[in-house]
Amino acid sequence: MRALLVANPAATTTTRKVRDVLVRALSSELQVDVAETGHRGHARDLAAQAATDGVDVVVTLGGDGTVNEAANGLLAAGPGPRVPMLAVVPGGSTNVFSRALGRSRDPVEATGEILDSLRAGRTRLVSLGTASARTASARTDDAGWTEPRWFVFAAGLGFDADVISRVESQRARGRRSTGALYVRSGVDAFLLGRDRRRPPVTLELPGRAPVDGLFLALVSNVSPWTYLGERPIVPSPEASFDSGLDVFAMGRVGVVRMLHHLRQTMAARPDARGRGVHRWHDLAELTLTASRPQGWQLDGDHLGTTTGLRVRSVPEALRVVV
């Protein structure tokens, strides 16, 4: 079986020593080529080439951003039986997709699990999502929207993307990605931002009345949505690879109410409900629009600003090693 290991040397918990250990382990049973990413989007290009070359499985070593890029490369021509399988070794700070697949948080143990699964043929098809962003020239028809981009576990418009943007800015200055950094960035975005006081986002579902006055809209393909260190944050407990997309949205809330809902998402039995909270389960598609430009993110990567997202669920999009 031919494999390509796509390693991100800049990932939070990835080192060359770890990578070399994994290569030796994988090479004991697979014909492995190794490629290191050198810039944003590189993992996508490498995975796309692997699909063209007929590689059997692409293994990522990095964070969720590396996984997202690899998935976009594998699915560049769309889902199908000739698309290589994806296997994920955790190397980032949160590793949401890897944990959702049941992988160990230790990269060496995770590699052993992947090899065991390949021997036993343990793979499955998972649903993914796509998102298109409205461009400055967008009208009400299909013109002016970006090409759909795949996401593996989450998309968002508004507050969460603002938090990610603040974290990425700090990381560019040399700060390490930690739970504490996300907390501080979230507090700053909530207290200093204007969006919670003048919520700009509207959610539209086919055949239903629009819901406006939202400052946060989290689209989930899996649960938990993310992690704060060891602690899962679960705004949409029913989200699953086996169903459509789930949405957790919030309207105008104060500090006390926001903290209350945050505690609900981190409870042993998470079930965030109440004033200002909106939830939807198993959606095939949705549209988010904003009255002023908002940040948007896919799988924890900030992708700029937009005034709209078109989001769709794609069942059984990609085969992964479990």
PDB file of C-alpha atoms in Angstrom:
ATOM      1  CA  MET A   1       0.000   0.000   0.000  1.00  0.00           C
ATOM      2  CA  ARG A   2       1.350   3.402  -1.019  1.00  0.00           C
ATOM      3  CA  ALA A   3       1.181   6.201   1.507  1.00  0.00           C
ATOM      4  CA  LEU A   4       2.105   9.864   1.608  1.00  0.00           C
ATOM      5  CA  LEU A   5       2.904  11.432   4.970  1.00  0.00           C
ATOM      6  CA  VAL A   6       2.155  15.153   4.874  1.00  0.00           C
ATOM      7  CA  ALA A   7       3.920  16.766   7.847  1.00  0.00           C
ATOM      8  CA  ASN A   8       3.554  20.344   9.007  1.00  0.00           C
ATOM      9  CA  PRO A   9       6.823  21.274  10.740  1.00  0.00           C
ATOM     10  CA  ALA A  10       5.232  24.421  12.186  1.00  0.00           C
ATOM     11  CA  ALA A  11       2.418  22.565  13.989  1.00  0.00           C
ATOM     12  CA  THR A  12       2.255  23.120  17.733  1.00  0.00           C
ATOM     13  CA  THR A  13       3.335  19.672  18.964  1.00  0.00           C
ATOM     14  CA  THR A  14       5.203  18.371  15.933  1.00  0.00           C
ATOM     15  CA  THR A  15       8.992  17.840  15.990  1.00  0.00           C
ATOM     16  CA  ARG A  16      11.392  16.317  13.512  1.00  0.00           C
ATOM     17  CA  LYS A  17      12.197  13.547  15.990  1.00  0.00           C
ATOM     18  CA  VAL A  18       8.513  12.614  16.246  1.00  0.00           C
ATOM     19  CA  ARG A  19       8.184  12.712  12.482  1.00  0.00           C
ATOM     20  CA  ASP A  20      11.186  10.379  12.027  1.00  0.00           C
ATOM     21  CA  VAL A  21       9.746   7.900  14.539  1.00  0.00           C
ATOM     22  CA  LEU A  22       6.426   7.898  12.686  1.00  0.00           C
ATOM     23  CA  VAL A  23       8.106   7.418   9.320  1.00  0.00           C
ATOM     24  CA  ARG A  24       9.963   4.354  10.604  1.00  0.00           C
ATOM     25  CA  ALA A  25       6.774   2.901  12.039  1.00  0.00           C
ATOM     26  CA  LEU A  26       4.738   3.510   8.894  1.00  0.00           C
ATOM     27  CA  SER A  27       7.538   2.234   6.642  1.00  0.00           C
ATOM     28  CA  SER A  28       7.459  -1.124   8.397  1.00  0.00           C
ATOM     29  CA  GLU A  29       4.200  -1.897   6.574  1.00  0.00           C
ATOM     30  CA  LEU A  30       3.668   0.800   3.944  1.00  0.00           C
ATOM     31  CA  GLN A  31       5.559   2.254   1.009  1.00  0.00           C
ATOM     32  CA  VAL A  32       5.890   5.765   2.432  1.00  0.00           C
ATOM     33  CA  ASP A  33       6.865   9.041   0.831  1.00  0.00           C
ATOM     34  CA  VAL A  34       7.295  12.078   3.089  1.00  0.00           C
ATOM     35  CA  ALA A  35       6.536  15.706   2.276  1.00  0.00           C
ATOM     36  CA  GLU A  36       6.822  18.707   4.579  1.00  0.00           C
ATOM     37  CA  THR A  37       4.558  21.691   4.095  1.00  0.00           C
ATOM     38  CA  GLY A  38       6.267  25.017   3.508  1.00  0.00           C
ATOM     39  CA  HIS A  39       3.398  27.483   3.252  1.00  0.00           C
ATOM     40  CA  ARG A  40      -0.343  27.851   3.656  1.00  0.00           C
ATOM     41  CA  GLY A  41      -2.175  25.729   1.110  1.00  0.00           C
ATOM     42  CA  HIS A  42       0.806  23.414   0.542  1.00  0.00           C
ATOM     43  CA  ALA A  43      -0.888  20.397   2.158  1.00  0.00           C
ATOM     44  CA  ARG A  44      -3.785  20.843  -0.261  1.00  0.00           C
ATOM     45  CA  ASP A  45      -1.434  20.739  -3.251  1.00  0.00           C
ATOM     46  CA  LEU A  46       0.404  17.696  -1.909  1.00  0.00           C
ATOM     47  CA  ALA A  47      -2.814  15.766  -1.262  1.00  0.00           C
ATOM     48  CA  ALA A  48      -4.216  16.676  -4.686  1.00  0.00           C
ATOM     49  CA  GLN A  49      -1.053  15.362  -6.333  1.00  0.00           C
ATOM     50  CA  ALA A  50      -1.266  12.199  -4.239  1.00  0.00           C
ATOM     51  CA  ALA A  51      -4.783  11.616  -5.549  1.00  0.00           C
ATOM     52  CA  THR A  52      -3.582  12.130  -9.111  1.00  0.00           C
ATOM     53  CA  ASP A  53      -0.683   9.729  -8.536  1.00  0.00           C
ATOM     54  CA  GLY A  54      -2.939   6.967  -7.211  1.00  0.00           C
ATOM     55  CA  VAL A  55      -1.624   6.921  -3.644  1.00  0.00           C
ATOM     56  CA  ASP A  56      -3.724   4.673  -1.392  1.00  0.00           C
ATOM     57  CA  VAL A  57      -3.677   6.672   1.827  1.00  0.00           C
ATOM     58  CA  VAL A  58      -2.621  10.175   2.815  1.00  0.00           C
ATOM     59  CA  VAL A  59      -1.457  10.500   6.419  1.00  0.00           C
ATOM     60  CA  THR A  60      -1.363  13.977   7.959  1.00  0.00           C
ATOM     61  CA  LEU A  61       0.898  14.971  10.830  1.00  0.00           C
ATOM     62  CA  GLY A  62      -0.166  18.407  12.018  1.00  0.00           C
ATOM     63  CA  GLY A  63      -3.149  20.284  13.362  1.00  0.00           C
ATOM     64  CA  ASP A  64      -6.681  20.662  12.096  1.00  0.00           C
ATOM     65  CA  GLY A  65      -5.556  23.200   9.492  1.00  0.00           C
ATOM     66  CA  THR A  66      -3.329  20.569   7.889  1.00  0.00           C
ATOM     67  CA  VAL A  67      -6.216  18.087   7.918  1.00  0.00           C
ATOM     68  CA  ASN A  68      -8.499  20.656   6.281  1.00  0.00           C
ATOM     69  CA  GLU A  69      -6.018  21.373   3.515  1.00  0.00           C
ATOM     70  CA  ALA A  70      -5.415  17.672   2.887  1.00  0.00           C
ATOM     71  CA  ALA A  71      -9.144  16.995   2.661  1.00  0.00           C
ATOM     72  CA  ASN A  72      -9.538  19.837   0.175  1.00  0.00           C
ATOM     73  CA  GLY A  73      -6.732  18.410  -1.922  1.00  0.00           C
ATOM     74  CA  LEU A  74      -8.084  14.870  -1.847  1.00  0.00           C
ATOM     75  CA  LEU A  75     -11.539  16.100  -2.849  1.00  0.00           C
ATOM     76  CA  ALA A  76     -10.382  18.650  -5.421  1.00  0.00           C
ATOM     77  CA  ALA A  77     -12.195  16.675  -8.128  1.00  0.00           C
ATOM     78  CA  GLY A  78     -15.055  15.679  -5.831  1.00  0.00           C
ATOM     79  CA  PRO A  79     -15.824  12.514  -3.848  1.00  0.00           C
ATOM     80  CA  GLY A  80     -15.461   9.115  -5.466  1.00  0.00           C
ATOM     81  CA  PRO A  81     -14.020   5.612  -5.136  1.00  0.00           C
ATOM     82  CA  ARG A  82     -10.615   6.639  -6.490  1.00  0.00           C
ATOM     83  CA  VAL A  83     -10.002   9.236  -3.785  1.00  0.00           C
ATOM     84  CA  PRO A  84      -7.232   8.091  -1.384  1.00  0.00           C
ATOM     85  CA  MET A  85      -8.116   7.401   2.220  1.00  0.00           C
ATOM     86  CA  LEU A  86      -7.215   9.926   4.892  1.00  0.00           C
ATOM     87  CA  ALA A  87      -5.467   8.992   8.137  1.00  0.00           C
ATOM     88  CA  VAL A  88      -4.793  11.602  10.814  1.00  0.00           C
ATOM     89  CA  VAL A  89      -1.936  11.772  13.322  1.00  0.00           C
ATOM     90  CA  PRO A  90      -2.437  14.581  15.864  1.00  0.00           C
ATOM     91  CA  GLY A  91       0.231  17.275  15.844  1.00  0.00           C
ATOM     92  CA  GLY A  92      -1.629  20.477  16.673  1.00  0.00           C
ATOM     93  CA  SER A  93      -2.955  22.103  19.810  1.00  0.00           C
ATOM     94  CA  THR A  94      -6.579  20.890  19.677  1.00  0.00           C
ATOM     95  CA  ASN A  95      -6.779  18.121  17.033  1.00  0.00           C
ATOM     96  CA  VAL A  96     -10.579  18.109  16.928  1.00  0.00           C
ATOM     97  CA  PHE A  97     -10.938  15.895  13.866  1.00  0.00           C
ATOM     98  CA  SER A  98      -8.409  13.362  15.116  1.00  0.00           C
ATOM     99  CA  ARG A  99     -10.191  13.081  18.466  1.00  0.00           C
ATOM    100  CA  ALA A 100     -13.546  12.740  16.711  1.00  0.00           C
ATOM    101  CA  LEU A 101     -12.141   9.678  14.932  1.00  0.00           C
ATOM    102  CA  GLY A 102     -11.103   8.192  18.267  1.00  0.00           C
ATOM    103  CA  ARG A 103      -7.358   8.628  17.776  1.00  0.00           C
ATOM    104  CA  SER A 104      -4.987   8.765  20.739  1.00  0.00           C
ATOM    105  CA  ARG A 105      -3.624  12.238  21.485  1.00  0.00           C
ATOM    106  CA  ASP A 106      -0.085  10.800  21.458  1.00  0.00           C
ATOM    107  CA  PRO A 107       1.202  10.805  17.856  1.00  0.00           C
ATOM    108  CA  VAL A 108       3.236   7.603  18.254  1.00  0.00           C
ATOM    109  CA  GLU A 109       0.284   5.712  19.728  1.00  0.00           C
ATOM    110  CA  ALA A 110      -1.997   7.172  17.061  1.00  0.00           C
ATOM    111  CA  THR A 111       0.332   5.876  14.346  1.00  0.00           C
ATOM    112  CA  GLY A 112       0.165   2.395  15.858  1.00  0.00           C
ATOM    113  CA  GLU A 113      -3.624   2.629  15.877  1.00  0.00           C
ATOM    114  CA  ILE A 114      -3.643   3.638  12.211  1.00  0.00           C
ATOM    115  CA  LEU A 115      -1.489   0.657  11.266  1.00  0.00           C
ATOM    116  CA  ASP A 116      -3.754  -1.687  13.263  1.00  0.00           C
ATOM    117  CA  SER A 117      -6.790  -0.229  11.497  1.00  0.00           C
ATOM    118  CA  LEU A 118      -5.226  -0.617   8.051  1.00  0.00           C
ATOM    119  CA  ARG A 119      -4.409  -4.262   8.790  1.00  0.00           C
ATOM    120  CA  ALA A 120      -8.004  -4.886   9.898  1.00  0.00           C
ATOM    121  CA  GLY A 121      -9.552  -2.771   7.146  1.00  0.00           C
ATOM    122  CA  ARG A 122     -11.222  -0.402   9.625  1.00  0.00           C
ATOM    123  CA  THR A 123     -12.281   2.540   7.476  1.00  0.00           C
ATOM    124  CA  ARG A 124     -15.498   4.510   7.105  1.00  0.00           C
ATOM    125  CA  LEU A 125     -17.068   7.177   4.969  1.00  0.00           C
ATOM    126  CA  VAL A 126     -17.770  10.437   6.818  1.00  0.00           C
ATOM    127  CA  SER A 127     -19.935  13.386   5.905  1.00  0.00           C
ATOM    128  CA  LEU A 128     -18.210  16.735   5.446  1.00  0.00           C
ATOM    129  CA  GLY A 129     -19.340  20.266   4.722  1.00  0.00           C
ATOM    130  CA  THR A 130     -18.621  22.873   2.076  1.00  0.00           C
ATOM    131  CA  ALA A 131     -18.729  26.653   2.401  1.00  0.00           C
ATOM    132  CA  SER A 132     -18.757  29.428  -0.198  1.00  0.00           C
ATOM    133  CA  ALA A 133     -18.141  33.046   0.785  1.00  0.00           C
ATOM    134  CA  ARG A 134     -19.861  36.022  -0.770  1.00  0.00           C
ATOM    135  CA  THR A 135     -17.509  38.293  -2.670  1.00  0.00           C
ATOM    136  CA  ALA A 136     -17.752  42.058  -2.933  1.00  0.00           C
ATOM    137  CA  SER A 137     -19.485  41.728  -6.309  1.00  0.00           C
ATOM    138  CA  ALA A 138     -22.077  39.154  -5.144  1.00  0.00           C
ATOM    139  CA  ARG A 139     -25.703  39.646  -6.107  1.00  0.00           C
ATOM    140  CA  THR A 140     -28.770  37.611  -5.195  1.00  0.00           C
ATOM    141  CA  ASP A 141     -28.067  35.034  -7.922  1.00  0.00           C
ATOM    142  CA  ASP A 142     -25.192  32.546  -8.084  1.00  0.00           C
ATOM    143  CA  ALA A 143     -22.616  35.087  -9.270  1.00  0.00           C
ATOM    144  CA  GLY A 144     -20.104  36.562  -6.867  1.00  0.00           C
ATOM    145  CA  TRP A 145     -19.518  33.604  -4.552  1.00  0.00           C
ATOM    146  CA  THR A 146     -16.229  31.773  -4.065  1.00  0.00           C
ATOM    147  CA  GLU A 147     -15.758  28.174  -5.080  1.00  0.00           C
ATOM    148  CA  PRO A 148     -16.951  25.812  -2.321  1.00  0.00           C
ATOM    149  CA  ARG A 149     -14.253  24.861   0.152  1.00  0.00           C
ATOM    150  CA  TRP A 150     -14.454  21.690   2.228  1.00  0.00           C
ATOM    151  CA  PHE A 151     -14.438  21.637   6.018  1.00  0.00           C
ATOM    152  CA  VAL A 152     -14.155  18.549   8.183  1.00  0.00           C
ATOM    153  CA  PHE A 153     -15.650  19.623  11.500  1.00  0.00           C
ATOM    154  CA  ALA A 154     -16.600  23.306  11.792  1.00  0.00           C
ATOM    155  CA  ALA A 155     -17.411  26.558  10.025  1.00  0.00           C
ATOM    156  CA  GLY A 156     -18.320  29.921  11.481  1.00  0.00           C
ATOM    157  CA  LEU A 157     -19.147  33.523  10.729  1.00  0.00           C
ATOM    158  CA  GLY A 158     -18.698  36.308  13.249  1.00  0.00           C
ATOM    159  CA  PHE A 159     -17.515  36.015  16.834  1.00  0.00           C
ATOM    160  CA  ASP A 160     -15.618  32.721  16.661  1.00  0.00           C
ATOM    161  CA  ALA A 161     -13.731  33.840  13.556  1.00  0.00           C
ATOM    162  CA  ASP A 162     -12.835  37.081  15.362  1.00  0.00           C
ATOM    163  CA  VAL A 163     -11.375  35.060  18.235  1.00  0.00           C
ATOM    164  CA  ILE A 164      -9.356  32.916  15.825  1.00  0.00           C
ATOM    165  CA  SER A 165      -8.081  36.031  14.053  1.00  0.00           C
ATOM    166  CA  ARG A 166      -6.866  37.451  17.363  1.00  0.00           C
ATOM    167  CA  VAL A 167      -5.141  34.169  18.234  1.00  0.00           C
ATOM    168  CA  GLU A 168      -3.454  33.953  14.828  1.00  0.00           C
ATOM    169  CA  SER A 169      -2.211  37.528  15.241  1.00  0.00           C
ATOM    170  CA  GLN A 170      -0.658  36.603  18.585  1.00  0.00           C
ATOM    171  CA  ARG A 171       0.896  33.442  17.136  1.00  0.00           C
ATOM    172  CA  ALA A 172       2.454  35.502  14.351  1.00  0.00           C
ATOM    173  CA  ARG A 173       4.208  37.459  17.105  1.00  0.00           C
ATOM    174  CA  GLY A 174       5.644  34.264  18.546  1.00  0.00           C
ATOM    175  CA  ARG A 175       2.990  33.343  21.113  1.00  0.00           C
ATOM    176  CA  ARG A 176       2.273  29.654  21.595  1.00  0.00           C
ATOM    177  CA  SER A 177      -1.236  28.397  20.903  1.00  0.00           C
ATOM    178  CA  THR A 178      -2.726  27.501  24.284  1.00  0.00           C
ATOM    179  CA  GLY A 179      -6.127  27.342  25.914  1.00  0.00           C
ATOM    180  CA  ALA A 180      -5.288  30.445  27.926  1.00  0.00           C
ATOM    181  CA  LEU A 181      -4.541  32.385  24.741  1.00  0.00           C
ATOM    182  CA  TYR A 182      -7.939  31.447  23.298  1.00  0.00           C
ATOM    183  CA  VAL A 183      -9.679  32.441  26.533  1.00  0.00           C
ATOM    184  CA  ARG A 184      -8.017  35.847  26.602  1.00  0.00           C
ATOM    185  CA  SER A 185      -8.766  36.415  22.935  1.00  0.00           C
ATOM    186  CA  GLY A 186     -12.387  35.376  23.452  1.00  0.00           C
ATOM    187  CA  VAL A 187     -12.830  37.743  26.386  1.00  0.00           C
ATOM    188  CA  ASP A 188     -11.318  40.615  24.421  1.00  0.00           C
ATOM    189  CA  ALA A 189     -13.496  39.909  21.384  1.00  0.00           C
ATOM    190  CA  PHE A 190     -16.644  39.728  23.522  1.00  0.00           C
ATOM    191  CA  LEU A 191     -16.021  42.766  25.698  1.00  0.00           C
ATOM    192  CA  LEU A 192     -14.369  45.052  23.150  1.00  0.00           C
ATOM    193  CA  GLY A 193     -16.135  44.030  19.944  1.00  0.00           C
ATOM    194  CA  ARG A 194     -19.285  45.783  18.784  1.00  0.00           C
ATOM    195  CA  ASP A 195     -21.009  42.759  17.286  1.00  0.00           C
ATOM    196  CA  ARG A 196     -22.670  41.460  20.451  1.00  0.00           C
ATOM    197  CA  ARG A 197     -24.261  44.883  20.992  1.00  0.00           C
ATOM    198  CA  ARG A 198     -25.297  45.276  17.349  1.00  0.00           C
ATOM    199  CA  PRO A 199     -25.572  41.666  16.107  1.00  0.00           C
ATOM    200  CA  PRO A 200     -25.164  41.696  12.312  1.00  0.00           C
ATOM    201  CA  VAL A 201     -25.786  38.073  11.270  1.00  0.00           C
ATOM    202  CA  THR A 202     -28.938  36.464   9.839  1.00  0.00           C
ATOM    203  CA  LEU A 203     -29.416  32.721   9.367  1.00  0.00           C
ATOM    204  CA  GLU A 204     -31.577  31.502   6.492  1.00  0.00           C
ATOM    205  CA  LEU A 205     -32.912  27.959   6.055  1.00  0.00           C
ATOM    206  CA  PRO A 206     -34.931  26.734   3.058  1.00  0.00           C
ATOM    207  CA  GLY A 207     -38.627  27.069   3.690  1.00  0.00           C
ATOM    208  CA  ARG A 208     -38.269  28.795   7.070  1.00  0.00           C
ATOM    209  CA  ALA A 209     -38.382  32.369   8.282  1.00  0.00           C
ATOM    210  CA  PRO A 210     -34.934  33.990   8.643  1.00  0.00           C
ATOM    211  CA  VAL A 211     -33.481  34.368  12.144  1.00  0.00           C
ATOM    212  CA  ASP A 212     -31.671  37.669  12.503  1.00  0.00           C
ATOM    213  CA  GLY A 213     -29.874  39.547  15.257  1.00  0.00           C
ATOM    214  CA  LEU A 214     -27.119  36.939  15.703  1.00  0.00           C
ATOM    215  CA  PHE A 215     -23.529  37.704  16.680  1.00  0.00           C
ATOM    216  CA  LEU A 216     -22.326  34.100  16.692  1.00  0.00           C
ATOM    217  CA  ALA A 217     -23.147  31.193  14.368  1.00  0.00           C
ATOM    218  CA  LEU A 218     -21.223  27.935  14.785  1.00  0.00           C
ATOM    219  CA  VAL A 219     -21.742  25.236  12.156  1.00  0.00           C
ATOM    220  CA  SER A 220     -20.674  21.793  13.396  1.00  0.00           C
ATOM    221  CA  ASN A 221     -20.088  18.540  11.553  1.00  0.00           C
ATOM    222  CA  VAL A 222     -19.091  16.681  14.711  1.00  0.00           C
ATOM    223  CA  SER A 223     -19.255  16.976  18.483  1.00  0.00           C
ATOM    224  CA  PRO A 224     -17.383  18.374  20.426  1.00  0.00           C
ATOM    225  CA  TRP A 225     -17.010  21.603  18.478  1.00  0.00           C
ATOM    226  CA  THR A 226     -13.568  22.203  19.982  1.00  0.00           C
ATOM    227  CA  TYR A 227     -11.544  21.741  23.169  1.00  0.00           C
ATOM    228  CA  LEU A 228     -10.190  24.027  25.849  1.00  0.00           C
ATOM    229  CA  GLY A 229      -7.170  21.961  26.810  1.00  0.00           C
ATOM    230  CA  GLU A 230      -8.630  18.657  27.989  1.00  0.00           C
ATOM    231  CA  ARG A 231     -12.142  20.085  28.337  1.00  0.00           C
ATOM    232  CA  PRO A 232     -14.569  19.584  25.441  1.00  0.00           C
ATOM    233  CA  ILE A 233     -16.821  22.466  24.398  1.00  0.00           C
ATOM    234  CA  VAL A 234     -20.112  21.053  23.146  1.00  0.00           C
ATOM    235  CA  PRO A 235     -22.604  23.567  21.779  1.00  0.00           C
ATOM    236  CA  SER A 236     -24.235  20.969  19.468  1.00  0.00           C
ATOM    237  CA  PRO A 237     -24.296  17.585  21.246  1.00  0.00           C
ATOM    238  CA  GLU A 238     -26.142  15.815  18.415  1.00  0.00           C
ATOM    239  CA  ALA A 239     -23.656  16.743  15.674  1.00  0.00           C
ATOM    240  CA  SER A 240     -22.277  13.649  13.938  1.00  0.00           C
ATOM    241  CA  PHE A 241     -20.392  12.396  10.898  1.00  0.00           C
ATOM    242  CA  ASP A 242     -23.523  10.327  10.173  1.00  0.00           C
ATOM    243  CA  SER A 243     -25.953  13.245   9.868  1.00  0.00           C
ATOM    244  CA  GLY A 244     -26.173  16.696   8.316  1.00  0.00           C
ATOM    245  CA  LEU A 245     -24.848  19.875   9.858  1.00  0.00           C
ATOM    246  CA  ASP A 246     -25.756  21.348  13.243  1.00  0.00           C
ATOM    247  CA  VAL A 247     -25.853  25.042  14.091  1.00  0.00           C
ATOM    248  CA  PHE A 248     -25.486  26.793  17.436  1.00  0.00           C
ATOM    249  CA  ALA A 249     -26.241  30.506  17.271  1.00  0.00           C
ATOM    250  CA  MET A 250     -26.579  33.306  19.796  1.00  0.00           C
ATOM    251  CA  GLY A 251     -28.289  36.660  19.700  1.00  0.00           C
ATOM    252  CA  ARG A 252     -27.616  39.692  21.850  1.00  0.00           C
ATOM    253  CA  VAL A 253     -26.522  38.632  25.352  1.00  0.00           C
ATOM    254  CA  GLY A 254     -24.771  40.227  28.303  1.00  0.00           C
ATOM    255  CA  VAL A 255     -21.714  38.996  30.127  1.00  0.00           C
ATOM    256  CA  VAL A 256     -23.624  36.994  32.753  1.00  0.00           C
ATOM    257  CA  ARG A 257     -25.819  35.252  30.186  1.00  0.00           C
ATOM    258  CA  MET A 258     -22.808  34.482  27.971  1.00  0.00           C
ATOM    259  CA  LEU A 259     -20.939  32.879  30.885  1.00  0.00           C
ATOM    260  CA  HIS A 260     -24.046  30.861  31.750  1.00  0.00           C
ATOM    261  CA  HIS A 261     -24.291  29.446  28.226  1.00  0.00           C
ATOM    262  CA  LEU A 262     -20.547  28.755  28.125  1.00  0.00           C
ATOM    263  CA  ARG A 263     -20.859  26.720  31.328  1.00  0.00           C
ATOM    264  CA  GLN A 264     -23.726  24.813  29.730  1.00  0.00           C
ATOM    265  CA  THR A 265     -21.548  23.846  26.748  1.00  0.00           C
ATOM    266  CA  MET A 266     -18.797  22.583  29.085  1.00  0.00           C
ATOM    267  CA  ALA A 267     -21.049  20.642  31.478  1.00  0.00           C
ATOM    268  CA  ALA A 268     -20.814  16.887  31.951  1.00  0.00           C
ATOM    269  CA  ARG A 269     -24.129  16.661  30.066  1.00  0.00           C
ATOM    270  CA  PRO A 270     -23.959  19.692  27.768  1.00  0.00           C
ATOM    271  CA  ASP A 271     -27.301  21.129  26.703  1.00  0.00           C
ATOM    272  CA  ALA A 272     -27.067  24.886  26.141  1.00  0.00           C
ATOM    273  CA  ARG A 273     -30.536  26.382  25.908  1.00  0.00           C
ATOM    274  CA  GLY A 274     -32.354  29.494  27.022  1.00  0.00           C
ATOM    275  CA  ARG A 275     -32.729  33.132  26.111  1.00  0.00           C
ATOM    276  CA  GLY A 276     -30.553  34.167  23.202  1.00  0.00           C
ATOM    277  CA  VAL A 277     -29.709  30.596  22.108  1.00  0.00           C
ATOM    278  CA  HIS A 278     -30.802  28.996  18.809  1.00  0.00           C
ATOM    279  CA  ARG A 279     -30.026  25.429  17.771  1.00  0.00           C
ATOM    280  CA  TRP A 280     -30.683  23.358  14.654  1.00  0.00           C
ATOM    281  CA  HIS A 281     -29.846  19.713  13.924  1.00  0.00           C
ATOM    282  CA  ASP A 282     -29.222  17.669  10.765  1.00  0.00           C
ATOM    283  CA  LEU A 283     -29.338  20.455   8.193  1.00  0.00           C
ATOM    284  CA  ALA A 284     -28.616  19.837   4.527  1.00  0.00           C
ATOM    285  CA  GLU A 285     -27.857  23.494   3.784  1.00  0.00           C
ATOM    286  CA  LEU A 286     -28.016  26.999   5.232  1.00  0.00           C
ATOM    287  CA  THR A 287     -27.003  30.550   4.430  1.00  0.00           C
ATOM    288  CA  LEU A 288     -25.482  33.094   6.791  1.00  0.00           C
ATOM    289  CA  THR A 289     -25.563  36.761   5.834  1.00  0.00           C
ATOM    290  CA  ALA A 290     -24.229  39.832   7.624  1.00  0.00           C
ATOM    291  CA  SER A 291     -25.120  43.513   7.442  1.00  0.00           C
ATOM    292  CA  ARG A 292     -21.418  44.410   7.625  1.00  0.00           C
ATOM    293  CA  PRO A 293     -18.264  42.390   6.844  1.00  0.00           C
ATOM    294  CA  GLN A 294     -17.520  39.603   9.309  1.00  0.00           C
ATOM    295  CA  GLY A 295     -14.639  37.208   9.740  1.00  0.00           C
ATOM    296  CA  TRP A 296     -15.221  33.621   8.673  1.00  0.00           C
ATOM    297  CA  GLN A 297     -13.384  30.441   9.541  1.00  0.00           C
ATOM    298  CA  LEU A 298     -13.208  26.795   8.553  1.00  0.00           C
ATOM    299  CA  ASP A 299     -11.754  24.184  10.891  1.00  0.00           C
ATOM    300  CA  GLY A 300     -10.089  26.837  13.015  1.00  0.00           C
ATOM    301  CA  ASP A 301      -8.415  28.794  10.197  1.00  0.00           C
ATOM    302  CA  HIS A 302      -9.406  32.426   9.680  1.00  0.00           C
ATOM    303  CA  LEU A 303     -10.085  33.004   5.978  1.00  0.00           C
ATOM    304  CA  GLY A 304     -10.777  36.725   5.790  1.00  0.00           C
ATOM    305  CA  THR A 305     -14.016  38.699   5.880  1.00  0.00           C
ATOM    306  CA  THR A 306     -17.297  38.342   4.025  1.00  0.00           C
ATOM    307  CA  THR A 307     -20.948  39.312   4.222  1.00  0.00           C
ATOM    308  CA  GLY A 308     -22.274  35.839   3.535  1.00  0.00           C
ATOM    309  CA  LEU A 309     -21.627  32.098   3.690  1.00  0.00           C
ATOM    310  CA  ARG A 310     -23.431  29.344   1.840  1.00  0.00           C
ATOM    311  CA  VAL A 311     -22.935  26.096   3.700  1.00  0.00           C
ATOM    312  CA  ARG A 312     -23.896  22.585   2.588  1.00  0.00           C
ATOM    313  CA  SER A 313     -23.574  19.066   3.979  1.00  0.00           C
ATOM    314  CA  VAL A 314     -22.117  16.344   1.757  1.00  0.00           C
ATOM    315  CA  PRO A 315     -22.904  12.813   3.018  1.00  0.00           C
ATOM    316  CA  GLU A 316     -20.245  10.086   2.764  1.00  0.00           C
ATOM    317  CA  ALA A 317     -17.762  12.492   1.243  1.00  0.00           C
ATOM    318  CA  LEU A 318     -14.423  10.991   2.308  1.00  0.00           C
ATOM    319  CA  ARG A 319     -13.117   7.622   3.457  1.00  0.00           C
ATOM    320  CA  VAL A 320     -11.031   7.844   6.627  1.00  0.00           C
ATOM    321  CA  VAL A 321      -9.020   5.321   8.631  1.00  0.00           C
ATOM    322  CA  VAL A 322     -10.650   4.706  12.005  1.00  0.00           C
TER     323      VAL A 322
END
